[in-house]
Amino acid sequence: MSKLKIKIQDFFFSFRYVTVMLLIGLIVAFWDFTLKYLLDGKTMPALNGIFSIFSTHNTGGAWSIFSDATGVLITFSIIFILALLIFNMYLNTKNYFYAISMGLLISGAFCNLYDRIAFGYVRDFINLEFINFPIFNIADIAICVGVFLLAIYLLFIMPKIEEKNNIQAHALSKKFVDAYIVNSKNIFSKEKDTDQTKVKKTNKKVKNAK
């Protein structure tokens, strides 16, 4: 295997979770922006009794809170995304489940942030007919699913991973300590044998001198 190939593999392995986050983010952004563009301003049935397409422009946040406070929502969204990126930077315990949840969460927040900056509102179009629920979009789904998956990871998955890592680290440190003790005994034994040999040689010289 060439050195270049090894370096490429090491690079992708080092950034494997970031790669997953980017892929998830690109998928969410593609479908969110595409459907917003195609369905903006349209109203049509989809699945009767389940959901329909009903285009709206939301100038507020979830459940239309902070309506017309676009500047505040843009600032909050930027801070939220930066906080997620900083959290991801300093979190050491990660896996693919975590990467998927963060990819959904960050990409969803980014897509709605883009709408607010570009248009001054968020383009929503999914209307649930069987329940009284705010109209939403693909980015909103990504955010909700991302929050749910991240909560599962932090509460249940990450503690198990850290416990496993601690057990492995303890076993490895014990292995090193045991190896050190064995080596120390061997060295001490060799030194003792050497000292005994020196004593024997000295005694032999004394006898020969007599």
Coordinates of C-alpha atoms in Angstrom, one line a residue:
M1 CA 0.0 0.0 0.0
S2 CA 1.4 3.4 -1.1
K3 CA 2.1 6.1 1.5
L4 CA -0.3 8.5 -0.3
K5 CA -3.1 5.9 0.0
I6 CA -2.3 5.4 3.7
K7 CA -2.4 9.2 4.3
I8 CA -5.7 9.6 2.5
Q9 CA -7.2 6.7 4.6
D10 CA -5.9 8.3 7.8
F11 CA -7.3 11.7 6.8
F12 CA -10.8 10.3 6.1
F13 CA -10.7 8.2 9.3
S14 CA -9.7 11.2 11.4
F15 CA -12.6 13.3 9.9
R16 CA -15.1 10.4 9.5
Y17 CA -17.7 12.0 11.8
V18 CA -17.4 15.4 10.2
T19 CA -17.8 13.7 6.8
V20 CA -21.0 12.1 8.0
M21 CA -22.3 15.4 9.3
L22 CA -21.6 17.1 6.0
L23 CA -23.3 14.4 4.0
I24 CA -26.4 14.5 6.2
G25 CA -26.3 18.3 6.0
L26 CA -26.1 18.3 2.1
I27 CA -29.1 15.8 1.9
V28 CA -31.2 17.9 4.2
A29 CA -30.3 21.2 2.5
F30 CA -31.0 19.7 -1.0
W31 CA -34.5 18.5 -0.1
D32 CA -35.4 21.5 2.0
F33 CA -34.4 24.1 -0.6
T34 CA -35.8 22.1 -3.5
L35 CA -39.2 21.6 -2.0
K36 CA -39.4 25.2 -0.7
Y37 CA -38.6 26.4 -4.2
L38 CA -41.2 24.1 -5.9
L39 CA -44.0 24.5 -3.4
D40 CA -43.7 28.1 -2.4
G41 CA -47.0 29.8 -2.9
K42 CA -48.8 26.5 -3.7
T43 CA -51.7 24.8 -1.9
M44 CA -52.7 21.3 -2.8
P45 CA -53.8 18.0 -1.3
A46 CA -51.2 15.3 -0.6
L47 CA -52.5 12.4 1.6
N48 CA -56.1 13.0 2.4
G49 CA -56.7 13.2 6.2
I50 CA -52.9 13.0 6.9
F51 CA -51.2 16.1 5.4
S52 CA -51.5 18.6 2.6
I53 CA -49.4 21.3 1.0
F54 CA -50.2 24.7 2.3
S55 CA -47.5 27.3 1.6
T56 CA -47.0 30.0 4.3
H57 CA -44.3 32.6 5.2
N58 CA -43.4 32.5 8.9
T59 CA -41.8 35.7 10.1
G60 CA -41.4 34.2 13.6
G61 CA -40.0 31.1 15.2
A62 CA -41.7 27.9 16.2
W63 CA -45.4 28.3 16.7
S64 CA -44.9 31.8 15.2
I65 CA -43.4 33.2 18.4
F66 CA -41.3 36.4 18.0
S67 CA -43.3 37.2 14.8
D68 CA -41.6 40.0 12.7
A69 CA -38.5 39.9 15.0
T70 CA -36.4 38.7 12.1
G71 CA -33.2 40.3 13.4
V72 CA -33.5 38.7 16.8
L73 CA -34.2 35.2 15.3
I74 CA -31.2 35.6 12.9
T75 CA -28.9 36.5 15.8
F76 CA -30.3 33.6 17.9
S77 CA -29.9 31.1 15.0
I78 CA -26.3 32.2 14.4
I79 CA -25.4 31.8 18.1
F80 CA -27.2 28.4 18.2
I81 CA -25.2 27.1 15.2
L82 CA -21.9 28.4 16.6
A83 CA -22.7 26.8 20.0
L84 CA -23.3 23.5 18.3
L85 CA -20.0 23.8 16.4
I86 CA -18.1 24.6 19.5
F87 CA -19.8 21.8 21.4
N88 CA -18.8 19.4 18.6
M89 CA -15.2 20.7 18.6
Y90 CA -14.7 20.0 22.3
L91 CA -16.7 16.7 22.7
N92 CA -14.3 13.8 22.6
T93 CA -16.7 10.9 22.8
K94 CA -18.4 10.5 19.4
N95 CA -19.8 7.9 17.1
Y96 CA -21.8 7.7 13.8
F97 CA -25.1 8.0 15.7
Y98 CA -23.9 11.3 17.2
A99 CA -22.7 12.5 13.8
I100 CA -26.1 11.9 12.2
S101 CA -27.9 13.8 15.0
M102 CA -25.6 16.8 14.7
G103 CA -25.8 16.8 10.9
L104 CA -29.6 16.9 11.1
L105 CA -29.6 19.6 13.8
I106 CA -27.0 22.0 12.3
S107 CA -28.3 21.6 8.7
G108 CA -31.9 22.2 9.7
A109 CA -30.9 25.4 11.7
F110 CA -28.8 26.6 8.8
C111 CA -31.6 26.1 6.2
N112 CA -34.0 28.2 8.2
L113 CA -31.3 30.8 8.9
Y114 CA -30.8 31.1 5.1
D115 CA -34.5 31.8 4.6
R116 CA -34.6 34.5 7.3
I117 CA -31.5 36.2 5.9
A118 CA -32.5 35.9 2.2
F119 CA -36.3 36.6 2.5
G120 CA -37.0 37.8 6.0
Y121 CA -39.2 34.8 6.7
V122 CA -39.1 31.0 6.7
R123 CA -41.0 29.1 3.9
D124 CA -43.2 26.5 5.4
F125 CA -45.5 24.1 3.5
I126 CA -46.3 20.9 5.3
N127 CA -49.8 21.0 7.0
L128 CA -50.9 18.1 9.2
E129 CA -54.6 17.6 8.8
F130 CA -55.2 15.2 11.7
I131 CA -54.0 17.5 14.4
N132 CA -53.9 21.2 15.2
F133 CA -50.2 21.8 14.6
P134 CA -48.1 24.6 13.1
I135 CA -47.2 24.3 9.4
F136 CA -43.5 23.3 9.0
N137 CA -40.8 22.3 6.5
I138 CA -38.1 19.8 6.0
A139 CA -35.6 21.8 8.0
D140 CA -38.0 21.8 11.0
I141 CA -38.2 18.0 10.8
A142 CA -34.4 17.7 10.7
I143 CA -34.1 19.9 13.8
C144 CA -36.7 18.0 15.8
V145 CA -35.2 14.6 14.8
G146 CA -31.7 15.9 15.5
V147 CA -32.6 17.1 19.0
F148 CA -34.3 13.8 19.8
L149 CA -31.4 11.7 18.5
L150 CA -28.8 13.9 20.3
A151 CA -30.7 13.6 23.6
I152 CA -30.7 9.8 23.2
Y153 CA -27.0 9.8 22.5
L154 CA -26.1 12.1 25.5
L155 CA -28.3 10.3 28.0
F156 CA -27.9 6.7 27.0
I157 CA -25.2 6.0 24.4
M158 CA -22.3 8.3 25.4
P159 CA -22.2 7.1 29.1
K160 CA -21.8 3.5 27.9
I161 CA -19.1 4.4 25.4
E162 CA -17.2 6.3 28.1
E163 CA -17.6 3.4 30.6
K164 CA -16.2 1.0 27.9
N165 CA -13.3 3.4 27.2
N166 CA -12.5 3.7 30.9
I167 CA -12.5 -0.1 31.3
Q168 CA -10.2 -0.5 28.3
A169 CA -7.9 2.3 29.6
H170 CA -7.8 0.7 33.0
A171 CA -6.9 -2.7 31.5
L172 CA -4.2 -1.2 29.3
S173 CA -2.7 0.7 32.2
K174 CA -2.7 -2.5 34.3
K175 CA -1.0 -4.3 31.5
F176 CA 1.7 -1.7 31.4
V177 CA 2.2 -1.8 35.1
D178 CA 2.4 -5.6 35.2
A179 CA 4.9 -5.5 32.3
Y180 CA 7.0 -2.9 34.2
I181 CA 6.9 -5.0 37.4
V182 CA 8.0 -8.1 35.5
N183 CA 10.8 -6.2 33.7
S184 CA 11.9 -4.7 37.0
K185 CA 12.1 -8.2 38.6
N186 CA 14.1 -9.5 35.7
I187 CA 16.5 -6.6 35.9
F188 CA 16.8 -7.0 39.7
S189 CA 17.4 -10.8 39.2
K190 CA 20.1 -10.2 36.6
E191 CA 21.8 -7.7 38.8
K192 CA 21.6 -10.1 41.7
D193 CA 23.1 -12.9 39.6
T194 CA 25.8 -10.5 38.4
D195 CA 26.7 -9.6 42.0
Q196 CA 26.8 -13.2 43.0
T197 CA 29.1 -14.0 40.1
K198 CA 31.4 -11.1 41.1
V199 CA 31.5 -12.4 44.7
K200 CA 32.4 -15.9 43.5
K201 CA 35.1 -14.6 41.2
T202 CA 36.6 -12.5 44.1
N203 CA 36.5 -15.5 46.4
K204 CA 38.2 -17.6 43.8
K205 CA 40.9 -15.0 43.3
V206 CA 41.5 -14.9 47.1
K207 CA 41.8 -18.7 47.3
N208 CA 44.3 -18.7 44.3
A209 CA 46.3 -16.0 46.0
K210 CA 46.7 -18.1 49.1

